[in-house]
Short mmCIF file of C-alpha atoms in Angstrom, two decimals:
data_model
loop_
_atom_site.label_atom_id
_atom_site.label_comp_id
_atom_site.label_asym_id
_atom_site.label_seq_id
_atom_site.Cartn_x
_atom_site.Cartn_y
_atom_site.Cartn_z
CA MET A 1 -7.06 45.26 -88.19
CA ARG A 2 -8.85 48.58 -88.33
CA ASP A 3 -9.68 48.30 -92.02
CA GLU A 4 -11.15 51.78 -92.02
CA ASP A 5 -7.71 53.12 -91.17
CA LYS A 6 -5.79 51.35 -93.93
CA THR A 7 -5.77 54.18 -96.38
CA LYS A 8 -5.82 56.98 -93.85
CA GLU A 9 -2.65 59.08 -93.79
CA VAL A 10 -1.86 59.42 -90.13
CA SER A 11 1.21 60.83 -88.49
CA VAL A 12 2.83 59.30 -85.45
CA LYS A 13 1.83 62.17 -83.23
CA ASP A 14 -1.89 61.51 -83.79
CA GLU A 15 -1.66 58.07 -82.24
CA ALA A 16 -2.93 57.56 -78.72
CA GLU A 17 -0.64 55.80 -76.30
CA GLU A 18 -1.33 52.07 -76.08
CA PRO A 19 -0.97 50.10 -72.85
CA TRP A 20 1.86 47.59 -72.63
CA LEU A 21 0.44 44.06 -72.87
CA PRO A 22 1.68 40.92 -71.10
CA ILE A 23 2.37 39.28 -74.48
CA GLU A 24 4.80 42.09 -75.28
CA THR A 25 6.70 41.29 -72.10
CA LYS A 26 6.80 37.63 -73.12
CA LEU A 27 7.99 38.48 -76.62
CA VAL A 28 10.69 40.88 -75.43
CA VAL A 29 11.92 38.80 -72.49
CA GLY A 30 11.81 35.58 -74.51
CA SER A 31 13.81 37.13 -77.31
CA VAL A 32 16.40 38.64 -74.96
CA ILE A 33 16.83 35.35 -73.10
CA ALA A 34 17.19 33.49 -76.42
CA GLY A 35 19.65 36.15 -77.56
CA VAL A 36 21.80 35.91 -74.43
CA ILE A 37 21.83 32.12 -74.57
CA ALA A 38 22.71 32.23 -78.27
CA LEU A 39 25.41 34.78 -77.54
CA ILE A 40 27.06 32.67 -74.84
CA VAL A 41 26.76 29.32 -76.61
CA LEU A 42 27.72 30.51 -80.10
CA ALA A 43 30.53 32.77 -78.88
CA THR A 44 31.98 29.84 -76.94
CA LEU A 45 31.75 27.54 -79.96
CA VAL A 46 33.20 30.13 -82.32
CA HIS A 47 36.08 30.76 -79.95
CA MET A 48 36.76 27.07 -79.50
CA PHE A 49 36.54 26.01 -83.12
CA LEU A 50 37.03 29.05 -85.35
CA LEU A 51 38.88 31.97 -83.86
CA GLY A 52 41.51 29.77 -82.29
CA GLY A 53 42.68 28.99 -85.81
CA HIS A 54 43.41 32.59 -86.79
CA MET B 1 -2.66 36.31 -98.72
CA ALA B 2 -0.19 33.48 -98.66
CA GLU B 3 -2.85 30.75 -99.10
CA GLN B 4 -3.51 31.90 -102.67
CA ARG B 5 0.17 32.07 -103.60
CA ARG B 6 2.21 29.26 -105.07
CA TRP B 7 5.82 28.69 -104.08
CA TYR B 8 6.92 30.11 -107.44
CA SER B 9 4.76 33.22 -107.21
CA GLY B 10 6.67 36.37 -108.01
CA MET B 11 9.46 34.65 -109.91
CA LEU B 12 8.86 36.86 -112.94
CA SER B 13 7.33 39.85 -111.26
CA THR B 14 9.51 40.90 -108.33
CA GLU B 15 12.72 42.89 -108.12
CA ASP B 16 14.20 40.27 -105.82
CA TRP B 17 13.80 37.44 -108.34
CA TRP B 18 14.93 39.60 -111.24
CA ALA B 19 18.15 40.30 -109.39
CA VAL B 20 18.66 36.53 -109.28
CA TRP B 21 17.89 36.04 -112.99
CA ILE B 22 20.10 38.89 -114.18
CA GLY B 23 22.91 38.03 -111.78
CA LEU B 24 22.87 34.33 -112.69
CA PHE B 25 22.67 35.15 -116.39
CA PHE B 26 26.00 36.94 -116.09
CA VAL B 27 27.41 34.14 -113.93
CA LEU B 28 26.45 31.61 -116.62
CA LEU B 29 28.14 33.79 -119.24
CA GLY B 30 31.25 33.62 -117.06
CA LEU B 31 31.05 29.85 -116.79
CA LEU B 32 30.51 29.57 -120.54
CA ALA B 33 33.72 31.53 -121.06
CA ALA B 34 35.50 29.33 -118.53
CA VAL B 35 34.38 26.08 -120.14
CA SER B 36 34.66 26.98 -123.81
CA GLY B 37 37.22 29.74 -123.91
CA VAL B 38 34.69 31.88 -125.82
CA GLU B 39 35.07 35.55 -124.94
CA SER B 40 31.55 35.81 -123.52
CA THR B 41 32.59 38.09 -120.65
CA GLY B 42 35.60 39.88 -122.14
CA TRP B 43 33.41 42.73 -123.42
CA ILE B 44 32.62 43.91 -119.88
CA VAL B 45 34.13 47.32 -119.39
CA LYS B 46 36.84 47.75 -116.79
CA PHE B 47 37.56 51.15 -115.29
CA SER B 48 41.11 51.84 -114.17
CA LYS B 49 43.07 54.60 -112.50
CA TRP B 50 44.31 57.08 -115.07
CA VAL B 51 46.34 60.15 -115.82
CA ASP B 52 45.64 59.96 -119.53
CA ILE B 53 41.84 59.83 -119.82
CA THR B 54 41.98 57.62 -122.91
CA LYS B 55 43.26 54.89 -120.59
CA SER B 56 40.46 55.27 -118.03
CA PHE B 57 38.48 52.27 -119.30
CA LYS B 58 38.84 49.30 -121.60
CA ALA B 59 37.41 45.85 -122.30
CA SER B 60 38.13 43.32 -119.55
CA HIS B 61 39.91 40.98 -121.94
CA LYS B 62 42.79 42.81 -123.51
CA GLY B 63 42.51 43.56 -127.20
CA LEU B 64 39.01 42.09 -127.61
CA LEU B 65 37.24 45.39 -128.32
CA SER B 66 38.15 49.05 -128.42
CA PRO B 67 37.34 50.87 -125.14
CA GLY B 68 34.52 52.87 -126.73
CA LEU B 69 32.91 49.80 -128.28
CA SER B 70 33.20 47.93 -125.01
CA LEU B 71 31.43 50.74 -123.16
CA ILE B 72 28.63 50.94 -125.73
CA LEU B 73 28.20 47.16 -125.65
CA ASN B 74 27.93 47.33 -121.86
CA TYR B 75 25.23 49.96 -122.18
CA VAL B 76 23.31 47.86 -124.71
CA ILE B 77 23.53 44.59 -122.77
CA PHE B 78 22.80 46.08 -119.33
CA THR B 79 19.92 48.06 -120.84
CA LEU B 80 18.44 44.95 -122.44
CA ALA B 81 18.81 42.97 -119.22
CA THR B 82 17.28 45.58 -116.93
CA CYS B 83 14.56 46.65 -119.38
CA THR B 84 13.51 43.00 -119.71
CA GLY B 85 13.17 42.87 -115.93
CA ALA B 86 11.32 46.19 -115.94
CA LYS B 87 8.91 44.90 -118.58
CA PHE B 88 8.10 41.74 -116.62
CA MET B 89 7.69 43.76 -113.43
CA LYS B 90 5.18 45.91 -115.29
CA TRP B 91 7.12 49.12 -114.85
CA ASP B 92 6.73 51.91 -117.40
CA VAL B 93 9.53 50.67 -119.67
CA LYS B 94 9.69 53.84 -121.75
CA LYS B 95 10.22 56.02 -118.70
CA TYR B 96 12.56 53.46 -117.16
CA PHE B 97 14.67 53.28 -120.31
CA THR B 98 15.10 57.06 -120.56
CA ALA B 99 15.90 57.51 -116.87
CA TRP B 100 18.18 54.43 -116.91
CA THR B 101 20.12 55.84 -119.85
CA ILE B 102 20.82 59.04 -117.93
CA ILE B 103 21.78 57.15 -114.77
CA PHE B 104 24.05 54.79 -116.73
CA TRP B 105 26.03 57.53 -118.45
CA LEU B 106 26.20 59.71 -115.34
CA THR B 107 27.56 56.72 -113.46
CA VAL B 108 30.20 56.21 -116.14
CA ILE B 109 31.28 59.85 -115.75
CA PHE B 110 31.41 59.60 -111.93
CA TYR B 111 33.43 56.38 -112.21
CA ILE B 112 35.97 57.96 -114.56
CA ILE B 113 36.35 61.08 -112.40
CA GLY B 114 36.78 59.04 -109.22
CA GLN B 115 39.48 56.89 -110.83
CA ASN B 116 41.72 59.84 -111.65
CA ALA B 117 45.16 58.96 -110.33
CA TYR B 118 45.47 62.27 -108.46
CA ILE B 119 42.39 61.26 -106.49
CA ALA B 120 42.68 57.49 -106.23
CA ALA B 121 46.32 56.41 -106.53
CA THR B 122 47.95 55.26 -103.31
CA SER B 123 51.37 56.55 -102.31
CA LEU B 124 52.90 53.33 -103.65
CA GLU B 125 51.26 53.78 -107.05
CA ARG B 126 52.30 57.38 -107.73
CA LYS B 127 55.50 56.35 -109.47
CA LYS B 128 53.55 54.06 -111.79
CA TYR B 129 51.39 57.01 -112.92
CA GLY B 130 54.26 59.51 -113.00
CA ILE B 131 52.73 61.82 -110.40
CA ASP B 132 54.28 63.21 -107.23
CA TRP B 133 51.13 63.62 -105.16
CA SER B 134 47.68 62.05 -104.81
CA LEU B 135 44.84 62.06 -102.33
CA SER B 136 44.99 58.25 -101.96
CA LEU B 137 41.20 58.12 -101.86
CA GLY B 138 40.58 54.57 -103.00
CA GLY B 139 36.82 54.17 -103.50
CA ALA B 140 36.34 57.92 -104.04
CA TYR B 141 34.28 57.06 -107.12
CA TYR B 142 31.61 55.60 -104.83
CA ILE B 143 31.45 58.80 -102.79
CA ILE B 144 31.38 60.97 -105.91
CA ALA B 145 28.46 58.92 -107.28
CA LEU B 146 26.68 59.10 -103.93
CA PHE B 147 27.00 62.86 -103.52
CA ALA B 148 26.13 63.53 -107.14
CA GLY B 149 23.07 61.32 -106.64
CA LEU B 150 22.16 63.18 -103.46
CA PHE B 151 22.45 66.45 -105.38
CA ILE B 152 20.12 65.14 -108.08
CA GLY B 153 17.67 63.68 -105.56
CA ASN B 154 17.48 66.75 -103.37
CA LEU B 155 18.42 69.87 -105.32
CA THR B 156 17.27 69.44 -108.90
CA PRO B 157 13.76 70.48 -110.07
CA LYS B 158 11.02 68.25 -108.73
CA ARG B 159 9.89 67.16 -112.19
CA PHE B 160 13.37 65.89 -113.04
CA ARG B 161 13.75 64.20 -109.64
CA THR B 162 10.49 62.36 -110.07
CA PHE B 163 11.43 61.30 -113.59
CA ILE B 164 14.93 60.06 -112.78
CA LYS B 165 13.64 57.99 -109.86
CA GLU B 166 11.91 55.74 -112.40
CA ALA B 167 15.24 53.97 -112.89
CA ALA B 168 17.00 54.69 -109.60
CA LYS B 169 16.69 51.22 -108.09
CA PRO B 170 19.51 50.81 -105.56
CA GLU B 171 18.12 47.65 -103.96
CA TRP B 172 17.77 45.97 -107.34
CA PHE B 173 21.21 46.96 -108.60
CA ILE B 174 22.93 45.93 -105.39
CA LYS B 175 21.18 42.57 -105.38
CA VAL B 176 22.46 41.89 -108.91
CA ALA B 177 25.93 42.91 -107.69
CA ILE B 178 25.63 40.65 -104.64
CA VAL B 179 24.69 37.62 -106.79
CA CYS B 180 27.81 38.36 -108.88
CA LEU B 181 29.79 38.79 -105.67
CA GLY B 182 28.97 35.15 -104.91
CA THR B 183 31.31 34.16 -107.75
CA LYS B 184 34.10 36.21 -106.18
CA LEU B 185 33.68 34.35 -102.93
CA GLY B 186 33.60 31.11 -104.92
CA LEU B 187 36.93 31.92 -106.56
CA LYS B 188 38.43 33.08 -103.29
CA ALA B 189 37.13 30.06 -101.44
CA ILE B 190 39.01 27.80 -103.86
CA GLU B 191 42.21 29.51 -102.77
CA ALA B 192 41.25 29.88 -99.11
CA THR B 193 38.38 27.47 -98.41
CA GLY B 194 38.95 27.42 -94.66
CA PHE B 195 38.82 31.18 -94.24
CA ALA B 196 35.67 31.54 -96.34
CA MET B 197 33.90 28.89 -94.29
CA HIS B 198 35.02 30.50 -91.03
CA LEU B 199 33.65 33.80 -92.26
CA LEU B 200 30.37 32.14 -93.18
CA PHE B 201 29.86 30.49 -89.80
CA ALA B 202 31.14 33.40 -87.70
CA GLY B 203 28.79 35.72 -89.61
CA CYS B 204 25.84 33.39 -89.03
CA CYS B 205 26.55 33.11 -85.29
CA ALA B 206 26.99 36.88 -84.86
CA THR B 207 23.74 37.49 -86.71
CA ILE B 208 21.66 35.05 -84.64
CA ALA B 209 22.82 36.69 -81.41
CA ALA B 210 22.43 40.17 -82.86
CA TYR B 211 18.90 40.05 -84.14
CA LEU B 212 17.57 38.25 -81.06
CA LEU B 213 18.95 41.10 -78.94
CA PHE B 214 18.45 44.05 -81.31
CA TRP B 215 14.73 43.54 -81.87
CA PRO B 216 13.42 43.34 -78.28
CA LEU B 217 15.66 46.19 -77.10
CA ALA B 218 14.65 48.43 -80.00
CA TYR B 219 10.98 47.53 -79.52
CA THR B 220 11.10 48.27 -75.79
CA VAL B 221 12.76 51.66 -76.28
CA SER B 222 10.21 52.58 -78.98
CA ARG B 223 7.29 51.63 -76.76
CA LYS B 224 8.51 52.76 -73.34
CA VAL B 225 10.68 55.78 -74.10
CA PHE B 226 9.17 57.17 -77.29
CA LYS B 227 5.60 56.02 -76.52
CA LEU B 228 5.02 54.69 -80.02
CA THR B 229 2.15 52.27 -80.63
CA LYS B 230 2.71 48.54 -81.09
CA GLU B 231 2.22 48.92 -84.83
CA TRP B 232 4.88 51.63 -85.24
CA SER B 233 7.23 50.03 -82.71
CA ALA B 234 7.16 46.58 -84.32
CA CYS B 235 7.91 47.96 -87.78
CA LEU B 236 10.55 50.34 -86.46
CA ALA B 237 12.24 47.62 -84.39
CA SER B 238 12.34 45.26 -87.38
CA ALA B 239 13.67 47.98 -89.67
CA ILE B 240 16.47 48.97 -87.36
CA SER B 241 17.32 45.48 -86.13
CA ILE B 242 16.94 43.20 -89.10
CA CYS B 243 17.07 44.49 -92.61
CA GLY B 244 15.73 47.98 -93.02
CA VAL B 245 13.21 48.47 -95.74
CA SER B 246 12.51 44.78 -96.44
CA ALA B 247 12.06 43.96 -92.76
CA SER B 248 9.84 46.96 -92.17
CA ILE B 249 7.63 45.96 -95.09
CA ALA B 250 7.66 42.28 -94.10
CA THR B 251 6.73 43.15 -90.53
CA GLY B 252 4.07 45.56 -91.75
CA GLY B 253 2.58 42.67 -93.74
CA ALA B 254 2.93 40.20 -90.89
CA ILE B 255 1.13 42.39 -88.35
CA ARG B 256 -1.18 43.96 -90.93
CA ALA B 257 0.04 47.46 -90.28
CA ARG B 258 -1.41 50.32 -92.28
CA PRO B 259 0.60 50.86 -95.49
CA ILE B 260 1.78 54.29 -94.35
CA VAL B 261 3.70 52.76 -91.42
CA PRO B 262 6.39 50.77 -93.29
CA ILE B 263 6.56 53.48 -95.96
CA MET B 264 7.38 56.23 -93.47
CA ILE B 265 9.84 54.02 -91.63
CA SER B 266 11.47 52.95 -94.90
CA SER B 267 12.21 56.56 -95.78
CA LEU B 268 13.97 56.93 -92.43
CA VAL B 269 15.93 53.73 -92.96
CA VAL B 270 17.31 55.01 -96.25
CA VAL B 271 18.29 58.41 -94.84
CA PHE B 272 20.03 56.94 -91.80
CA ALA B 273 21.73 54.21 -93.84
CA VAL B 274 23.20 56.82 -96.17
CA SER B 275 24.42 58.80 -93.16
CA GLU B 276 26.08 55.65 -91.81
CA LEU B 277 27.55 54.99 -95.26
CA ILE B 278 29.20 58.40 -95.22
CA ILE B 279 30.43 58.27 -91.61
CA LEU B 280 31.23 54.67 -90.62
CA PRO B 281 33.87 53.55 -93.18
CA GLY B 282 36.10 56.50 -92.29
CA VAL B 283 35.65 56.00 -88.55
CA LEU B 284 36.29 52.26 -88.78
CA THR B 285 39.37 52.79 -90.96
CA THR B 286 40.75 55.22 -88.41
CA TYR B 287 40.15 53.11 -85.33
CA TRP B 288 39.82 49.48 -86.48
CA SER B 289 42.14 48.96 -89.42
CA ASN B 290 43.98 46.39 -87.28
CA GLU B 291 40.78 44.32 -87.18
CA PRO B 292 39.59 44.53 -90.80
CA ILE B 293 37.16 41.61 -90.69
CA VAL B 294 35.61 42.89 -87.46
CA ALA B 295 35.21 46.31 -89.07
CA GLY B 296 33.54 44.78 -92.13
CA ALA B 297 31.21 42.57 -90.08
CA SER B 298 30.23 45.50 -87.89
CA LEU B 299 28.95 47.30 -90.99
CA GLY B 300 26.82 44.29 -91.87
CA LEU B 301 25.27 44.38 -88.41
CA THR B 302 24.63 48.12 -88.25
CA VAL B 303 23.93 49.47 -91.75
CA LYS B 304 20.36 48.59 -92.52
CA THR B 305 19.98 48.49 -96.28
CA ASP B 306 21.70 45.99 -98.54
CA GLY B 307 22.80 48.78 -100.84
CA ALA B 308 24.32 51.01 -98.18
CA ASP B 309 25.89 48.03 -96.40
CA ALA B 310 27.60 46.68 -99.52
CA ALA B 311 28.53 50.20 -100.54
CA SER B 312 30.06 51.05 -97.18
CA GLY B 313 31.80 47.65 -97.16
CA ALA B 314 33.31 48.43 -100.57
CA ILE B 315 34.59 51.79 -99.33
CA LEU B 316 35.93 50.24 -96.15
CA ASP B 317 37.70 47.56 -98.16
CA GLU B 318 39.41 50.20 -100.29
CA LEU B 319 40.22 52.54 -97.39
CA ILE B 320 41.64 49.93 -95.02
CA ARG B 321 43.72 48.22 -97.72
CA ALA B 322 45.05 51.59 -98.88
CA LYS B 323 45.93 52.49 -95.29
CA VAL B 324 47.77 49.27 -94.46
CA ALA B 325 49.46 49.22 -97.88
CA GLY B 326 51.43 52.19 -96.59
CA GLN B 327 52.72 49.90 -93.82
CA GLY B 328 53.74 47.24 -96.33
CA ILE B 329 50.72 44.97 -95.68
CA HIS B 330 48.82 43.87 -98.78
CA TRP B 331 45.53 42.16 -98.03
CA ASP B 332 43.63 40.52 -100.82
CA GLU B 333 40.85 42.70 -102.17
CA GLY B 334 37.26 41.84 -101.33
CA TRP B 335 37.49 39.97 -98.02
CA ILE B 336 36.55 43.01 -95.90
CA LEU B 337 33.64 43.65 -98.22
CA ALA B 338 32.71 39.95 -98.01
CA SER B 339 32.59 40.16 -94.21
CA ALA B 340 30.23 43.15 -94.44
CA ILE B 341 27.98 41.33 -96.89
CA MET B 342 28.07 38.01 -95.05
CA THR B 343 26.53 39.28 -91.81
CA LYS B 344 23.98 41.30 -93.76
CA ILE B 345 22.96 38.31 -95.82
CA TRP B 346 22.39 36.21 -92.73
CA ILE B 347 20.28 39.01 -91.30
CA ASP B 348 18.32 39.14 -94.56
CA MET B 349 17.60 35.45 -94.27
CA PHE B 350 16.03 35.91 -90.86
CA ILE B 351 13.45 38.35 -92.17
CA GLY B 352 11.16 35.50 -93.12
CA ILE B 353 11.50 33.74 -89.80
CA TRP B 354 10.95 36.88 -87.75
CA ALA B 355 8.02 38.02 -89.88
CA PHE B 356 6.50 34.59 -89.25
CA VAL B 357 7.05 34.86 -85.47
CA LEU B 358 5.48 38.32 -85.39
CA ALA B 359 2.55 37.23 -87.54
CA VAL B 360 1.85 34.39 -85.09
CA VAL B 361 2.15 36.67 -82.04
CA TRP B 362 -0.08 39.34 -83.58
CA VAL B 363 -2.72 36.93 -84.84
CA TRP B 364 -2.90 34.76 -81.74
CA HIS B 365 -2.24 37.23 -78.98
CA ILE B 366 -2.46 40.88 -79.93
CA GLU B 367 -5.28 41.03 -82.44
CA ARG B 368 -6.80 37.67 -81.55
CA ARG B 369 -8.29 36.72 -84.90
CA PRO B 370 -10.11 33.51 -84.01
CA GLY B 371 -9.40 30.61 -86.30
CA GLU B 372 -6.88 32.40 -88.51
CA LYS B 373 -3.81 30.38 -89.40
CA VAL B 374 -0.38 31.66 -90.37
CA PRO B 375 0.97 29.21 -92.97
CA LYS B 376 4.58 28.15 -92.68
CA SER B 377 4.94 29.03 -96.36
CA GLU B 378 5.00 32.64 -95.17
CA ILE B 379 8.68 32.06 -94.33
CA TRP B 380 9.42 31.23 -97.96
CA PHE B 381 7.50 34.25 -99.27
CA ARG B 382 9.39 36.58 -96.95
CA PHE B 383 12.76 35.00 -97.74
CA PRO B 384 15.03 37.36 -99.71
CA LYS B 385 15.46 35.44 -102.96
CA PHE B 386 18.61 37.21 -104.14
CA VAL B 387 20.38 35.38 -101.30
CA LEU B 388 19.69 32.16 -103.21
CA GLY B 389 21.41 33.65 -106.24
CA TYR B 390 24.40 34.62 -104.10
CA PHE B 391 24.81 31.13 -102.65
CA ILE B 392 24.18 29.40 -106.00
CA ALA B 393 26.88 31.57 -107.61
CA TRP B 394 29.26 30.98 -104.70
CA PHE B 395 28.87 27.21 -104.40
CA LEU B 396 28.66 26.65 -108.16
CA VAL B 397 32.00 28.35 -108.81
CA MET B 398 33.61 26.88 -105.69
CA GLY B 399 32.30 23.38 -106.44
CA LEU B 400 33.41 23.43 -110.07
CA GLY B 401 36.84 24.65 -109.01
CA LEU B 402 37.41 22.38 -106.01
CA ALA B 403 36.22 19.32 -107.90
CA ASP B 404 38.59 20.34 -110.70
CA ILE B 405 35.75 20.11 -113.23
CA ILE B 406 36.94 23.46 -114.57
CA PRO B 407 40.63 24.34 -114.04
CA PHE B 408 41.11 27.33 -111.74
CA GLY B 409 42.84 29.38 -114.45
CA ASP B 410 39.91 28.91 -116.83
CA LEU B 411 37.40 29.76 -114.10
CA LYS B 412 39.29 32.94 -113.35
CA PHE B 413 39.40 33.83 -117.05
CA GLY B 414 35.62 33.59 -117.38
CA ILE B 415 34.47 34.76 -113.97
CA LYS B 416 36.91 37.60 -113.24
CA PRO B 417 35.06 40.21 -115.36
CA ILE B 418 31.79 39.25 -113.62
CA GLU B 419 33.05 39.37 -110.04
CA GLY B 420 35.23 42.40 -110.70
CA SER B 421 34.30 44.87 -113.41
CA LEU B 422 30.60 44.08 -113.76
CA ARG B 423 29.99 43.84 -110.01
CA LYS B 424 31.74 47.13 -109.37
CA PHE B 425 29.74 48.84 -112.08
CA PHE B 426 26.50 47.68 -110.46
CA PHE B 427 27.86 48.94 -107.15
CA MET B 428 28.39 52.30 -108.83
CA LEU B 429 24.84 52.25 -110.19
CA THR B 430 23.71 51.56 -106.62
CA PHE B 431 25.59 54.56 -105.23
CA THR B 432 24.19 56.91 -107.83
CA SER B 433 20.70 55.53 -107.24
CA ILE B 434 20.88 55.61 -103.44
CA GLY B 435 21.70 59.30 -103.65
CA ILE B 436 18.84 59.93 -106.07
CA VAL B 437 16.19 58.18 -103.96
CA THR B 438 17.36 59.63 -100.64
CA ASP B 439 15.12 62.58 -99.98
CA PHE B 440 16.24 64.49 -96.91
CA ARG B 441 12.98 66.46 -97.02
CA GLU B 442 11.28 63.31 -95.72
CA LEU B 443 12.66 64.13 -92.30
CA ALA B 444 10.63 67.33 -92.21
CA LYS B 445 7.32 65.51 -92.68
CA GLU B 446 4.81 65.86 -89.89
CA GLY B 447 5.33 63.32 -87.14
CA LEU B 448 8.48 61.89 -88.66
CA GLY B 449 10.60 63.88 -86.23
CA ARG B 450 9.59 61.63 -83.35
CA LEU B 451 10.22 58.51 -85.40
CA ALA B 452 13.56 59.90 -86.53
CA ALA B 453 14.47 60.67 -82.92
CA ALA B 454 13.54 57.11 -81.93
CA TYR B 455 15.45 55.62 -84.87
CA GLY B 456 18.54 57.76 -84.30
CA THR B 457 18.57 57.10 -80.56
CA ILE B 458 18.17 53.34 -80.91
CA LEU B 459 20.81 53.26 -83.64
CA ALA B 460 23.28 55.23 -81.52
CA ILE B 461 22.75 53.59 -78.14
CA ILE B 462 21.83 50.01 -79.05
CA ILE B 463 22.48 48.92 -82.62
CA ILE B 464 25.90 50.44 -83.30
CA PRO B 465 27.56 49.70 -79.91
CA LEU B 466 26.06 46.22 -79.64
CA GLY B 467 26.70 45.51 -83.33
CA PHE B 468 30.34 46.53 -82.99
CA PHE B 469 30.71 44.39 -79.86
CA LEU B 470 29.16 41.33 -81.50
CA ALA B 471 31.24 41.80 -84.64
CA TRP B 472 34.36 41.90 -82.48
CA LEU B 473 33.28 38.96 -80.32
CA PHE B 474 32.70 36.67 -83.30
CA HIS B 475 35.42 37.86 -85.68
CA HIS B 476 38.35 39.26 -83.73
CA GLY B 477 41.74 38.09 -84.84
CA MET B 478 40.49 37.04 -88.30
CA MET B 479 42.70 38.58 -90.98
CA PRO B 480 42.09 38.63 -94.75
CA PRO B 481 44.41 36.44 -96.82
CA THR B 482 47.40 38.26 -98.23
CA ALA B 483 47.14 39.41 -101.85
CA PRO B 484 48.86 36.99 -104.26
#
């Protein structure tokens, strides 16, 4: 990407705002859904098989 | 790019691999001692609490060497080991050697000061040292090394700071220490296999849930609230959610960010991690000493450099055990630290996977490079190799002990100086080095204020609360085994 920029020292404040893309929504929502599912499933398994023993 | 690399690329040229080689070299010395009875690890210097300074350090195996000779031998062997690594990594060995020598001896001084009985002895130990008061600051030596390092890194002349940084390698030193820590877990697992395995699986589960939630939330806040670009947001989210500097750099590579992006974010990671290192162990000891494993795991989920995580875990281990010792509870040393390291190590392992996911998303959807493929081997190249050393050390020692190939007593004889004295000394080197490389002036750089605000906000409102909750959810009720 933007090879001409690779060595350019830029600060955050110089950057123009970029529009939010649909793929970002997919990435974020997909990850959150996977995270919530993992949370519920793994927490249940850990409680059933591990923490009960302590 | 990855296509031109072989699976063994970097084995002799990266810090990560050299942590494995040096760590496993010491582990093998320990096993040699265990098998043959040869004193191949007895020379390792052990620092102890003292009132009489002549008793502040000695060789690990009693009577093997005089304290002074043991210390000098440590300097020689550690210097040879790290200079060999430096040579292969094509560092300036002359500069490294000089700076290393200063860091080594400063670290020795900080260690000795911090072990003074008036500073470190617990209330129960005062009688043993013939003193009637002490600060009971177990682990104070870590803090002394850290603050002295911070002084050097921020307040000494620039020329000296630049020079000393040649050998201030906290990530390298801590990775060596973590490989050696694997042997400790191996020994402990022989005595408490069930608990070690529970810790391993609970840590893995907590980490999977954590990073899947941390990353998207951090990314969204960066993009929507702080209006950062995709490039900055992706690197920032990875740094704060996964594994700090390594994740930021891995993500930068995966999405082909400009080099300045992960570099600027990495400087923030280090500064915030050191702040967490100073604040969190004390807070957790005050409020969560009744849930020591939860407290340890919460550090692994929230402190974003390996060095600061292990360091804060070591302090927490000392502080909590010192606190409960006053109530007559004596937990075995190292389990709280192990819980902090365990979650962090799982997070480290996900760097490769997440960098791969982001590379695919960026190539296929955001930058749309037609025809470009992201090889699966990218996962291997992003994988933190020192983790291999940690698991090899752990399972090797545990396997040899459980299968009774080497009797437990012999294993302990050989391995104890590695998992104890040597590991702690590398922890100390890490603390000194973290301080030296942490430059608080970085925060004043143009544009970094907004990044720092984003990082601090996400850390405070997402990572720490959610990390604490997940640590509690997956570890509550787990207690370290009692000290033998």
